[in-house]
Amino acid sequence: MQTKLPASFLETETGRRADQILRRCVHCGFCNATCPTYLERGDELDGPRGRIYLIKDLLESGTANPVAANHLDRCLTCRACETTCPSGVEYGELAEIGRDVLRRSGFSKPSWMTKLLLVLVRHPNWLRLIMRLGRPVRFILPASLRETLAYLPRRGESVGSDNASVLIMRGCVQSVVTPEVNDHLAGLLQTRGIAFRFSDETRCCGGMELHAGLHNDALNQMHSNVRALDSSRLQTVISTASGCGVTLKEYGRLLGSDEGRAFSAKVVDAVEYLQTFTFTKKRKDVTRVAWHPPCTLQHGQRLRGVVESILTKTGYELVPVKDVHLCCGSAGVYSIEQPELSRQLRQRKIDSLMANQPELIATANVGCQMHMGTVADVPVVHWLELLR
Ligand code: SF4
Ligand code: SF4
């Protein structure tokens, strides 16, 4: 793709990077075939190729407009298009640059519900309190809030050892809604004699802000994490939520600092850490499992087939699932900002997952688990909960 970005923009690192990514696109449109929003809406501007043109116009003209804002807001940043693209276009990074320009021009502002959530994830105790207080009146609240309140807030039980060099990221939402996932990982490490410690539950990775287009807020959070967690004392940082893991792995690129790169280099998803171990089946009552790989695992971290292999070796039967590459519609704050489209995508995903009568659905990210768990006819669990 030919570009004419302003010279002043090209002098910046962001400008050079945007130009490099745009020039890789050869307009072939292969990516449209795997884009959930294009498949749902059939509009070229709701597919990756159309959005790339919109971002190019935005960066060349320096003028934001509501049309570009609407179509970019509808993008899930699922990065399925990156997996499909034969030219290696890093769409996710380009979308980040485009969204930042839109935000600074006053477009695509997060809603009050997103702003509230972003405050609460930094204060898990407030989130627990609000979830408890909100439960009795959830029926009068907007659907996206009502669904979140379907979950009872809890606290994790496992305790790590202070000086261990293996760190488990608790995750902000996960530490409140599904803390048992980290407990399961802790149990699996304990039985193998691996010492670990936990991050403070207020340590949000910054992924939510990034998804909401609040680039500077996200970077501030990341700086604070890198300073507080001090990777020189760590050998490995394990994330059990693939949405957090994909963000933690990007600290080096996003912060552009040696500290950020040193931290990112130590981050692994739980499946990378556990892939060489063998397990026994925990859920003896379950055989047929439908596996939903979150976009942050399969497209963001490019970890495909690994959880599937562990679950199969452990004795579960994975039922065939159509369109496994498509997003469930959760996507950070997307279910709050785009509730209608998010629900359409969820229904499509649930239909695919349930087509071969599984006894439960397994996934690897708390957002997907909550989003699907409120409507699925079978339990939706984290895959770690299936291992002993
Ligand atoms: S598949 Fe890649 S090169 Fe082709 S239009 Fe999409 S982003 Fe551009
Ligand atoms: S990130 Fe996902 S929703 Fe956005 S353009 Fe790419 S495939 Fe479509």
mmCIF file of C-alpha atoms and ligand atoms in Angstrom:
data_model
loop_
_atom_site.group_PDB
_atom_site.id
_atom_site.type_symbol
_atom_site.label_atom_id
_atom_site.label_comp_id
_atom_site.label_asym_id
_atom_site.label_seq_id
_atom_site.Cartn_x
_atom_site.Cartn_y
_atom_site.Cartn_z
ATOM 1 C CA MET A 1 0.000 0.000 0.000
ATOM 2 C CA GLN A 2 1.398 3.437 -0.894
ATOM 3 C CA THR A 3 1.364 5.986 1.916
ATOM 4 C CA LYS A 4 1.769 9.754 2.237
ATOM 5 C CA LEU A 5 2.057 10.270 5.956
ATOM 6 C CA PRO A 6 3.062 13.810 7.005
ATOM 7 C CA ALA A 7 6.832 14.300 7.303
ATOM 8 C CA SER A 8 6.498 15.470 10.909
ATOM 9 C CA PHE A 9 4.682 12.227 11.822
ATOM 10 C CA LEU A 10 7.286 10.126 10.019
ATOM 11 C CA GLU A 11 9.964 11.652 12.217
ATOM 12 C CA THR A 12 8.398 9.937 15.223
ATOM 13 C CA GLU A 13 8.841 6.263 16.152
ATOM 14 C CA THR A 14 5.053 5.805 16.017
ATOM 15 C CA GLY A 15 4.867 7.394 12.566
ATOM 16 C CA ARG A 16 7.635 5.205 11.169
ATOM 17 C CA ARG A 17 6.017 2.108 12.624
ATOM 18 C CA ALA A 18 2.575 3.005 11.209
ATOM 19 C CA ASP A 19 4.125 3.595 7.780
ATOM 20 C CA GLN A 20 5.952 0.273 7.896
ATOM 21 C CA ILE A 21 2.787 -1.640 8.798
ATOM 22 C CA LEU A 22 0.613 0.147 6.213
ATOM 23 C CA ARG A 23 3.110 -0.524 3.434
ATOM 24 C CA ARG A 24 2.977 -4.263 4.103
ATOM 25 C CA CYS A 25 -0.721 -4.441 3.212
ATOM 26 C CA VAL A 26 -1.309 -5.516 -0.412
ATOM 27 C CA HIS A 27 -5.128 -5.037 -0.224
ATOM 28 C CA CYS A 28 -5.774 -8.720 -0.974
ATOM 29 C CA GLY A 29 -8.693 -8.915 1.474
ATOM 30 C CA PHE A 30 -7.919 -12.462 2.676
ATOM 31 C CA CYS A 31 -8.264 -11.125 6.210
ATOM 32 C CA ASN A 32 -11.936 -10.243 5.708
ATOM 33 C CA ALA A 33 -12.807 -13.941 5.568
ATOM 34 C CA THR A 34 -11.797 -14.449 9.216
ATOM 35 C CA CYS A 35 -12.946 -11.135 10.668
ATOM 36 C CA PRO A 36 -15.920 -11.642 13.032
ATOM 37 C CA THR A 37 -17.350 -8.154 12.523
ATOM 38 C CA TYR A 38 -17.078 -8.380 8.728
ATOM 39 C CA LEU A 39 -18.830 -11.758 8.784
ATOM 40 C CA GLU A 40 -21.558 -10.385 11.029
ATOM 41 C CA ARG A 41 -22.159 -7.073 9.218
ATOM 42 C CA GLY A 42 -20.945 -7.687 5.646
ATOM 43 C CA ASP A 43 -19.626 -4.123 5.410
ATOM 44 C CA GLU A 44 -16.130 -3.614 3.957
ATOM 45 C CA LEU A 45 -15.471 -0.865 6.516
ATOM 46 C CA ASP A 46 -16.214 -3.329 9.315
ATOM 47 C CA GLY A 47 -13.439 -5.620 8.089
ATOM 48 C CA PRO A 48 -9.660 -5.287 8.519
ATOM 49 C CA ARG A 49 -8.899 -4.102 4.982
ATOM 50 C CA GLY A 50 -11.464 -1.307 5.198
ATOM 51 C CA ARG A 51 -10.258 -0.324 8.670
ATOM 52 C CA ILE A 52 -6.666 -0.187 7.446
ATOM 53 C CA TYR A 53 -7.765 2.307 4.764
ATOM 54 C CA LEU A 54 -9.609 4.341 7.396
ATOM 55 C CA ILE A 55 -6.528 4.449 9.635
ATOM 56 C CA LYS A 56 -4.355 5.410 6.662
ATOM 57 C CA ASP A 57 -6.698 8.325 5.844
ATOM 58 C CA LEU A 58 -6.750 9.319 9.486
ATOM 59 C CA LEU A 59 -2.971 9.401 9.766
ATOM 60 C CA GLU A 60 -2.437 11.091 6.388
ATOM 61 C CA SER A 61 -5.011 13.818 6.886
ATOM 62 C CA GLY A 62 -4.520 14.189 10.627
ATOM 63 C CA THR A 63 -8.302 14.677 10.799
ATOM 64 C CA ALA A 64 -10.507 12.340 12.775
ATOM 65 C CA ASN A 65 -14.140 11.782 11.805
ATOM 66 C CA PRO A 66 -17.112 9.917 13.278
ATOM 67 C CA VAL A 67 -17.249 7.369 10.437
ATOM 68 C CA ALA A 68 -13.710 6.170 11.132
ATOM 69 C CA ALA A 69 -14.446 6.230 14.868
ATOM 70 C CA ASN A 70 -17.579 4.061 14.502
ATOM 71 C CA HIS A 71 -15.910 1.415 12.363
ATOM 72 C CA LEU A 72 -12.798 1.270 14.547
ATOM 73 C CA ASP A 73 -14.926 1.117 17.685
ATOM 74 C CA ARG A 74 -16.623 -1.962 16.263
ATOM 75 C CA CYS A 75 -13.255 -3.751 15.892
ATOM 76 C CA LEU A 76 -12.693 -6.310 18.654
ATOM 77 C CA THR A 77 -8.882 -6.187 18.357
ATOM 78 C CA CYS A 78 -9.147 -9.974 18.263
ATOM 79 C CA ARG A 79 -6.273 -10.084 15.731
ATOM 80 C CA ALA A 80 -7.762 -12.985 13.759
ATOM 81 C CA CYS A 81 -6.838 -10.884 10.702
ATOM 82 C CA GLU A 82 -3.155 -11.021 11.705
ATOM 83 C CA THR A 83 -3.246 -14.813 11.805
ATOM 84 C CA THR A 84 -4.736 -14.887 8.289
ATOM 85 C CA CYS A 85 -2.686 -12.149 6.633
ATOM 86 C CA PRO A 86 -0.069 -13.538 4.228
ATOM 87 C CA SER A 87 1.918 -10.268 4.323
ATOM 88 C CA GLY A 88 2.422 -10.132 8.081
ATOM 89 C CA VAL A 89 0.442 -6.911 8.638
ATOM 90 C CA GLU A 90 0.457 -6.203 12.383
ATOM 91 C CA TYR A 91 -3.076 -4.881 12.435
ATOM 92 C CA GLY A 92 -3.382 -4.785 16.250
ATOM 93 C CA GLU A 93 -0.486 -2.350 16.594
ATOM 94 C CA LEU A 94 -1.830 -0.192 13.755
ATOM 95 C CA ALA A 95 -5.291 -0.107 15.352
ATOM 96 C CA GLU A 96 -3.685 1.041 18.639
ATOM 97 C CA ILE A 97 -2.066 3.963 16.796
ATOM 98 C CA GLY A 98 -5.311 4.855 15.005
ATOM 99 C CA ARG A 99 -7.353 4.678 18.212
ATOM 100 C CA ASP A 100 -4.916 6.900 20.044
ATOM 101 C CA VAL A 101 -5.340 9.584 17.346
ATOM 102 C CA LEU A 102 -9.126 9.269 17.566
ATOM 103 C CA ARG A 103 -9.121 9.583 21.357
ATOM 104 C CA ARG A 104 -6.890 12.636 21.289
ATOM 105 C CA SER A 105 -9.256 14.223 18.739
ATOM 106 C CA GLY A 106 -12.187 13.731 21.095
ATOM 107 C CA PHE A 107 -13.762 10.705 19.371
ATOM 108 C CA SER A 108 -14.436 7.200 20.720
ATOM 109 C CA LYS A 109 -14.633 8.164 24.354
ATOM 110 C CA PRO A 110 -15.219 5.264 26.757
ATOM 111 C CA SER A 111 -18.691 5.113 28.300
ATOM 112 C CA TRP A 112 -19.292 5.777 32.008
ATOM 113 C CA MET A 113 -19.592 2.029 32.619
ATOM 114 C CA THR A 114 -16.143 1.414 31.145
ATOM 115 C CA LYS A 115 -14.696 4.286 33.164
ATOM 116 C CA LEU A 116 -16.232 2.843 36.318
ATOM 117 C CA LEU A 117 -14.869 -0.607 35.553
ATOM 118 C CA LEU A 118 -11.396 0.811 34.943
ATOM 119 C CA VAL A 119 -11.447 2.401 38.397
ATOM 120 C CA LEU A 120 -12.745 -0.768 40.044
ATOM 121 C CA VAL A 121 -10.151 -3.090 38.539
ATOM 122 C CA ARG A 122 -7.464 -1.053 40.313
ATOM 123 C CA HIS A 123 -9.334 -1.567 43.594
ATOM 124 C CA PRO A 124 -10.460 -5.208 43.748
ATOM 125 C CA ASN A 125 -11.927 -4.725 47.232
ATOM 126 C CA TRP A 126 -14.236 -2.006 45.856
ATOM 127 C CA LEU A 127 -15.120 -4.330 42.978
ATOM 128 C CA ARG A 128 -16.031 -7.098 45.464
ATOM 129 C CA LEU A 129 -18.147 -4.681 47.464
ATOM 130 C CA ILE A 130 -19.963 -3.274 44.411
ATOM 131 C CA MET A 131 -20.603 -6.787 43.106
ATOM 132 C CA ARG A 132 -22.105 -7.848 46.441
ATOM 133 C CA LEU A 133 -24.230 -4.711 46.777
ATOM 134 C CA GLY A 134 -25.304 -4.799 43.126
ATOM 135 C CA ARG A 135 -26.415 -8.434 43.039
ATOM 136 C CA PRO A 136 -29.851 -7.929 44.644
ATOM 137 C CA VAL A 137 -30.728 -5.088 42.234
ATOM 138 C CA ARG A 138 -29.019 -6.423 39.135
ATOM 139 C CA PHE A 139 -32.336 -6.984 37.345
ATOM 140 C CA ILE A 140 -32.832 -3.229 36.888
ATOM 141 C CA LEU A 141 -29.302 -2.598 35.568
ATOM 142 C CA PRO A 142 -28.079 -2.533 31.936
ATOM 143 C CA ALA A 143 -27.584 -6.075 30.593
ATOM 144 C CA SER A 144 -23.772 -5.930 30.491
ATOM 145 C CA LEU A 145 -23.597 -4.977 34.183
ATOM 146 C CA ARG A 146 -26.330 -7.462 35.061
ATOM 147 C CA GLU A 147 -24.321 -10.298 33.513
ATOM 148 C CA THR A 148 -21.164 -9.379 35.431
ATOM 149 C CA LEU A 149 -23.145 -9.382 38.656
ATOM 150 C CA ALA A 150 -24.255 -12.945 38.014
ATOM 151 C CA TYR A 151 -20.896 -13.946 39.526
ATOM 152 C CA LEU A 152 -20.332 -14.068 43.267
ATOM 153 C CA PRO A 153 -17.072 -12.308 44.195
ATOM 154 C CA ARG A 154 -14.585 -14.490 46.069
ATOM 155 C CA ARG A 155 -11.040 -14.558 47.396
ATOM 156 C CA GLY A 156 -8.234 -16.949 46.434
ATOM 157 C CA GLU A 157 -7.030 -19.411 49.075
ATOM 158 C CA SER A 158 -3.464 -20.207 48.052
ATOM 159 C CA VAL A 159 -0.511 -18.459 49.613
ATOM 160 C CA GLY A 160 2.906 -18.288 47.987
ATOM 161 C CA SER A 161 6.358 -17.896 49.491
ATOM 162 C CA ASP A 162 7.780 -14.384 49.571
ATOM 163 C CA ASN A 163 11.141 -14.969 47.940
ATOM 164 C CA ALA A 164 10.152 -17.376 45.164
ATOM 165 C CA SER A 165 11.413 -16.510 41.691
ATOM 166 C CA VAL A 166 8.251 -17.779 39.988
ATOM 167 C CA LEU A 167 5.521 -15.150 40.074
ATOM 168 C CA ILE A 168 1.843 -15.897 39.382
ATOM 169 C CA MET A 169 -0.035 -12.822 38.193
ATOM 170 C CA ARG A 170 -3.317 -12.835 40.074
ATOM 171 C CA GLY A 171 -5.112 -10.618 37.561
ATOM 172 C CA CYS A 172 -7.509 -7.889 38.680
ATOM 173 C CA VAL A 173 -10.897 -9.258 37.576
ATOM 174 C CA GLN A 174 -9.763 -12.854 37.906
ATOM 175 C CA SER A 175 -8.729 -12.372 41.544
ATOM 176 C CA VAL A 176 -12.329 -11.332 42.295
ATOM 177 C CA VAL A 177 -14.456 -13.449 39.972
ATOM 178 C CA THR A 178 -12.517 -16.700 39.399
ATOM 179 C CA PRO A 179 -9.686 -16.797 41.981
ATOM 180 C CA GLU A 180 -9.906 -20.612 41.981
ATOM 181 C CA VAL A 181 -8.058 -20.625 38.633
ATOM 182 C CA ASN A 182 -4.892 -19.315 40.290
ATOM 183 C CA ASP A 183 -5.474 -21.728 43.181
ATOM 184 C CA HIS A 184 -5.526 -24.598 40.672
ATOM 185 C CA LEU A 185 -2.233 -23.484 39.160
ATOM 186 C CA ALA A 186 -0.752 -23.072 42.636
ATOM 187 C CA GLY A 187 -1.823 -26.637 43.485
ATOM 188 C CA LEU A 188 -0.260 -28.019 40.306
ATOM 189 C CA LEU A 189 3.038 -26.251 41.077
ATOM 190 C CA GLN A 190 3.010 -27.257 44.761
ATOM 191 C CA THR A 191 2.677 -30.961 43.949
ATOM 192 C CA ARG A 192 5.764 -30.618 41.749
ATOM 193 C CA GLY A 193 7.749 -28.830 44.453
ATOM 194 C CA ILE A 194 7.880 -25.521 42.556
ATOM 195 C CA ALA A 195 7.947 -22.480 44.842
ATOM 196 C CA PHE A 196 5.926 -19.476 43.680
ATOM 197 C CA ARG A 197 4.583 -16.174 44.880
ATOM 198 C CA PHE A 198 1.593 -14.101 43.847
ATOM 199 C CA SER A 199 1.408 -10.564 42.518
ATOM 200 C CA ASP A 200 -0.643 -8.083 44.498
ATOM 201 C CA GLU A 201 -4.232 -8.300 43.204
ATOM 202 C CA THR A 202 -4.301 -4.533 42.534
ATOM 203 C CA ARG A 203 -1.694 -5.053 39.794
ATOM 204 C CA CYS A 204 -3.874 -4.798 36.702
ATOM 205 C CA CYS A 205 -1.773 -5.467 33.567
ATOM 206 C CA GLY A 206 -3.126 -2.359 31.780
ATOM 207 C CA GLY A 207 -4.839 -4.405 29.061
ATOM 208 C CA MET A 208 -8.277 -3.003 29.833
ATOM 209 C CA GLU A 209 -7.083 0.586 29.385
ATOM 210 C CA LEU A 210 -5.325 -0.388 26.184
ATOM 211 C CA HIS A 211 -8.530 -1.958 24.885
ATOM 212 C CA ALA A 212 -10.458 1.171 25.811
ATOM 213 C CA GLY A 213 -7.946 3.246 23.793
ATOM 214 C CA LEU A 214 -6.542 4.952 26.916
ATOM 215 C CA HIS A 215 -2.961 4.539 25.821
ATOM 216 C CA ASN A 216 -1.281 6.830 28.352
ATOM 217 C CA ASP A 217 -3.191 5.373 31.300
ATOM 218 C CA ALA A 218 -2.178 1.891 30.144
ATOM 219 C CA LEU A 219 1.487 2.899 29.875
ATOM 220 C CA ASN A 220 1.432 4.449 33.355
ATOM 221 C CA GLN A 221 0.037 1.232 34.786
ATOM 222 C CA MET A 222 2.676 -0.815 32.962
ATOM 223 C CA HIS A 223 5.530 1.419 34.214
ATOM 224 C CA SER A 224 4.222 1.043 37.746
ATOM 225 C CA ASN A 225 4.043 -2.769 37.414
ATOM 226 C CA VAL A 226 7.544 -3.094 36.012
ATOM 227 C CA ARG A 227 8.958 -0.988 38.844
ATOM 228 C CA ALA A 228 7.038 -2.808 41.581
ATOM 229 C CA LEU A 229 7.524 -6.352 40.325
ATOM 230 C CA ASP A 230 11.291 -5.968 39.691
ATOM 231 C CA SER A 231 12.028 -8.633 37.091
ATOM 232 C CA SER A 232 15.679 -8.917 38.199
ATOM 233 C CA ARG A 233 14.337 -10.947 41.152
ATOM 234 C CA LEU A 234 12.219 -13.156 38.921
ATOM 235 C CA GLN A 235 12.857 -16.162 36.759
ATOM 236 C CA THR A 236 9.353 -16.562 35.335
ATOM 237 C CA VAL A 237 6.077 -14.630 35.367
ATOM 238 C CA ILE A 238 3.061 -16.890 34.786
ATOM 239 C CA SER A 239 -0.311 -15.609 33.656
ATOM 240 C CA THR A 240 -3.378 -17.826 33.788
ATOM 241 C CA ALA A 241 -5.569 -15.278 31.959
ATOM 242 C CA SER A 242 -4.507 -15.124 28.307
ATOM 243 C CA GLY A 243 -5.829 -11.547 28.034
ATOM 244 C CA CYS A 244 -3.360 -10.418 30.714
ATOM 245 C CA GLY A 245 -0.587 -12.601 29.300
ATOM 246 C CA VAL A 246 -0.750 -11.060 25.843
ATOM 247 C CA THR A 247 -0.486 -7.562 27.348
ATOM 248 C CA LEU A 248 2.360 -8.471 29.731
ATOM 249 C CA LYS A 249 4.291 -9.910 26.799
ATOM 250 C CA GLU A 250 3.945 -6.573 24.983
ATOM 251 C CA TYR A 251 5.441 -4.416 27.775
ATOM 252 C CA GLY A 252 8.795 -4.358 26.015
ATOM 253 C CA ARG A 253 7.345 -2.971 22.779
ATOM 254 C CA LEU A 254 4.853 -0.647 24.437
ATOM 255 C CA LEU A 255 7.198 0.840 27.032
ATOM 256 C CA GLY A 256 10.213 0.831 24.718
ATOM 257 C CA SER A 257 12.506 0.407 27.754
ATOM 258 C CA ASP A 258 15.094 -2.187 28.767
ATOM 259 C CA GLU A 259 13.139 -2.814 31.990
ATOM 260 C CA GLY A 260 9.973 -3.441 29.992
ATOM 261 C CA ARG A 261 11.770 -5.827 27.636
ATOM 262 C CA ALA A 262 13.421 -7.681 30.541
ATOM 263 C CA PHE A 263 10.027 -8.118 32.190
ATOM 264 C CA SER A 264 8.226 -9.258 29.013
ATOM 265 C CA ALA A 265 10.936 -11.805 28.257
ATOM 266 C CA LYS A 266 10.008 -13.649 31.470
ATOM 267 C CA VAL A 267 6.253 -13.799 30.875
ATOM 268 C CA VAL A 268 4.647 -17.104 29.914
ATOM 269 C CA ASP A 269 1.083 -18.282 29.725
ATOM 270 C CA ALA A 270 0.297 -21.134 32.120
ATOM 271 C CA VAL A 271 0.147 -23.533 29.183
ATOM 272 C CA GLU A 272 3.725 -22.735 28.150
ATOM 273 C CA TYR A 273 4.919 -23.436 31.676
ATOM 274 C CA LEU A 274 2.972 -26.673 32.072
ATOM 275 C CA GLN A 275 3.262 -28.167 28.607
ATOM 276 C CA THR A 276 6.015 -30.657 29.500
ATOM 277 C CA PHE A 277 4.233 -31.995 32.596
ATOM 278 C CA THR A 278 1.755 -34.852 32.686
ATOM 279 C CA PHE A 279 -1.530 -34.700 34.543
ATOM 280 C CA THR A 280 -4.393 -36.888 35.558
ATOM 281 C CA LYS A 281 -8.029 -36.166 34.927
ATOM 282 C CA LYS A 282 -9.644 -34.085 37.635
ATOM 283 C CA ARG A 283 -13.215 -34.134 36.366
ATOM 284 C CA LYS A 284 -13.937 -37.860 36.270
ATOM 285 C CA ASP A 285 -17.600 -37.054 35.577
ATOM 286 C CA VAL A 286 -16.754 -35.268 32.318
ATOM 287 C CA THR A 287 -15.558 -36.660 28.998
ATOM 288 C CA ARG A 288 -16.734 -34.390 26.179
ATOM 289 C CA VAL A 289 -15.242 -30.917 26.261
ATOM 290 C CA ALA A 290 -15.675 -28.042 23.785
ATOM 291 C CA TRP A 291 -12.490 -25.959 23.722
ATOM 292 C CA HIS A 292 -12.702 -22.214 23.119
ATOM 293 C CA PRO A 293 -9.218 -20.761 22.564
ATOM 294 C CA PRO A 294 -9.395 -17.053 23.442
ATOM 295 C CA CYS A 295 -8.189 -14.693 20.697
ATOM 296 C CA THR A 296 -5.487 -13.493 23.086
ATOM 297 C CA LEU A 297 -4.149 -17.061 23.237
ATOM 298 C CA GLN A 298 -4.514 -18.208 19.618
ATOM 299 C CA HIS A 299 -3.966 -14.927 17.713
ATOM 300 C CA GLY A 300 -2.249 -12.682 20.255
ATOM 301 C CA GLN A 301 0.194 -15.199 21.754
ATOM 302 C CA ARG A 302 0.085 -17.637 18.815
ATOM 303 C CA LEU A 303 -0.345 -20.571 21.203
ATOM 304 C CA ARG A 304 -2.432 -23.013 19.214
ATOM 305 C CA GLY A 305 -2.887 -26.707 19.826
ATOM 306 C CA VAL A 306 -1.041 -26.792 23.174
ATOM 307 C CA VAL A 307 -3.983 -26.785 25.594
ATOM 308 C CA GLU A 308 -5.761 -29.131 23.198
ATOM 309 C CA SER A 309 -2.834 -31.555 23.383
ATOM 310 C CA ILE A 310 -2.689 -31.453 27.213
ATOM 311 C CA LEU A 311 -6.435 -32.007 27.583
ATOM 312 C CA THR A 312 -6.444 -34.874 25.080
ATOM 313 C CA LYS A 313 -3.461 -36.590 26.722
ATOM 314 C CA THR A 314 -5.163 -36.191 30.103
ATOM 315 C CA GLY A 315 -8.156 -38.185 28.880
ATOM 316 C CA TYR A 316 -10.721 -35.632 27.703
ATOM 317 C CA GLU A 317 -12.407 -35.906 24.333
ATOM 318 C CA LEU A 318 -12.407 -32.551 22.521
ATOM 319 C CA VAL A 319 -15.539 -32.242 20.394
ATOM 320 C CA PRO A 320 -15.189 -30.626 16.930
ATOM 321 C CA VAL A 321 -15.964 -26.883 16.993
ATOM 322 C CA LYS A 322 -16.703 -24.859 13.854
ATOM 323 C CA ASP A 323 -15.019 -21.481 13.266
ATOM 324 C CA VAL A 324 -12.742 -21.912 16.256
ATOM 325 C CA HIS A 325 -10.751 -18.830 15.155
ATOM 326 C CA LEU A 326 -13.693 -16.450 15.745
ATOM 327 C CA CYS A 327 -13.981 -14.215 18.821
ATOM 328 C CA CYS A 328 -16.732 -14.835 21.408
ATOM 329 C CA GLY A 329 -17.447 -11.083 21.602
ATOM 330 C CA SER A 330 -16.008 -10.472 25.069
ATOM 331 C CA ALA A 331 -12.818 -8.615 24.046
ATOM 332 C CA GLY A 332 -11.921 -6.482 27.060
ATOM 333 C CA VAL A 333 -14.497 -3.712 27.410
ATOM 334 C CA TYR A 334 -16.161 -4.547 24.058
ATOM 335 C CA SER A 335 -19.161 -6.239 25.671
ATOM 336 C CA ILE A 336 -19.839 -2.944 27.484
ATOM 337 C CA GLU A 337 -19.119 -0.607 24.564
ATOM 338 C CA GLN A 338 -20.751 -2.662 21.777
ATOM 339 C CA PRO A 339 -23.343 -4.761 23.610
ATOM 340 C CA GLU A 340 -25.491 -5.703 20.621
ATOM 341 C CA LEU A 341 -22.703 -6.901 18.353
ATOM 342 C CA SER A 342 -20.982 -8.546 21.298
ATOM 343 C CA ARG A 343 -24.114 -10.613 22.021
ATOM 344 C CA GLN A 344 -24.542 -11.587 18.360
ATOM 345 C CA LEU A 345 -20.960 -12.845 18.292
ATOM 346 C CA ARG A 346 -21.470 -14.686 21.560
ATOM 347 C CA GLN A 347 -24.551 -16.465 20.241
ATOM 348 C CA ARG A 348 -22.678 -17.528 17.100
ATOM 349 C CA LYS A 349 -19.841 -18.837 19.281
ATOM 350 C CA ILE A 350 -22.133 -20.677 21.726
ATOM 351 C CA ASP A 351 -23.977 -22.328 18.812
ATOM 352 C CA SER A 352 -20.648 -23.581 17.413
ATOM 353 C CA LEU A 353 -19.400 -24.785 20.792
ATOM 354 C CA MET A 354 -22.643 -26.585 21.672
ATOM 355 C CA ALA A 355 -23.221 -28.195 18.246
ATOM 356 C CA ASN A 356 -21.622 -31.515 19.280
ATOM 357 C CA GLN A 357 -23.155 -31.771 22.762
ATOM 358 C CA PRO A 358 -20.173 -31.173 25.064
ATOM 359 C CA GLU A 359 -20.574 -31.627 28.815
ATOM 360 C CA LEU A 360 -18.665 -28.427 29.439
ATOM 361 C CA ILE A 361 -16.817 -25.624 27.689
ATOM 362 C CA ALA A 362 -13.181 -24.924 28.559
ATOM 363 C CA THR A 363 -11.348 -21.694 27.876
ATOM 364 C CA ALA A 364 -8.255 -19.774 29.037
ATOM 365 C CA ASN A 365 -9.366 -16.254 29.862
ATOM 366 C CA VAL A 366 -11.618 -14.868 32.559
ATOM 367 C CA GLY A 367 -13.339 -12.438 30.154
ATOM 368 C CA CYS A 368 -14.453 -15.216 27.775
ATOM 369 C CA GLN A 369 -15.409 -17.414 30.723
ATOM 370 C CA MET A 370 -17.713 -14.754 32.207
ATOM 371 C CA HIS A 371 -19.129 -13.623 28.876
ATOM 372 C CA MET A 372 -20.125 -17.111 27.753
ATOM 373 C CA GLY A 373 -20.802 -18.490 31.226
ATOM 374 C CA THR A 374 -23.876 -16.334 31.744
ATOM 375 C CA VAL A 375 -25.720 -17.840 28.756
ATOM 376 C CA ALA A 376 -24.240 -21.287 28.086
ATOM 377 C CA ASP A 377 -26.308 -24.359 28.970
ATOM 378 C CA VAL A 378 -23.199 -26.158 30.289
ATOM 379 C CA PRO A 379 -20.531 -24.890 32.724
ATOM 380 C CA VAL A 380 -17.753 -22.726 31.251
ATOM 381 C CA VAL A 381 -14.484 -23.323 33.114
ATOM 382 C CA HIS A 382 -10.805 -22.501 32.829
ATOM 383 C CA TRP A 383 -8.895 -25.479 31.392
ATOM 384 C CA LEU A 384 -6.618 -25.612 34.475
ATOM 385 C CA GLU A 385 -9.653 -26.686 36.481
ATOM 386 C CA LEU A 386 -9.722 -29.946 34.501
ATOM 387 C CA LEU A 387 -6.269 -31.104 35.615
ATOM 388 C CA ARG A 388 -5.076 -32.801 38.747
HETATM 389 S S1 SF4 B 1 -4.756 -10.035 4.390
HETATM 390 FE FE1 SF4 B 1 -3.071 -8.660 4.996
HETATM 391 S S2 SF4 B 1 -2.315 -7.806 3.095
HETATM 392 FE FE2 SF4 B 1 -4.319 -8.679 2.634
HETATM 393 S S3 SF4 B 1 -5.768 -6.935 2.898
HETATM 394 FE FE3 SF4 B 1 -5.675 -8.028 4.850
HETATM 395 S S4 SF4 B 1 -4.097 -6.946 6.009
HETATM 396 FE FE4 SF4 B 1 -3.824 -6.349 3.869
HETATM 397 S S1 SF4 B 2 -8.900 -7.355 14.970
HETATM 398 FE FE1 SF4 B 2 -10.625 -8.801 14.713
HETATM 399 S S2 SF4 B 2 -12.450 -7.509 14.531
HETATM 400 FE FE2 SF4 B 2 -10.662 -6.170 14.229
HETATM 401 S S3 SF4 B 2 -10.356 -6.114 12.039
HETATM 402 FE FE3 SF4 B 2 -9.042 -7.778 12.797
HETATM 403 S S4 SF4 B 2 -10.300 -9.642 12.657
HETATM 404 FE FE4 SF4 B 2 -11.695 -7.874 12.462
#
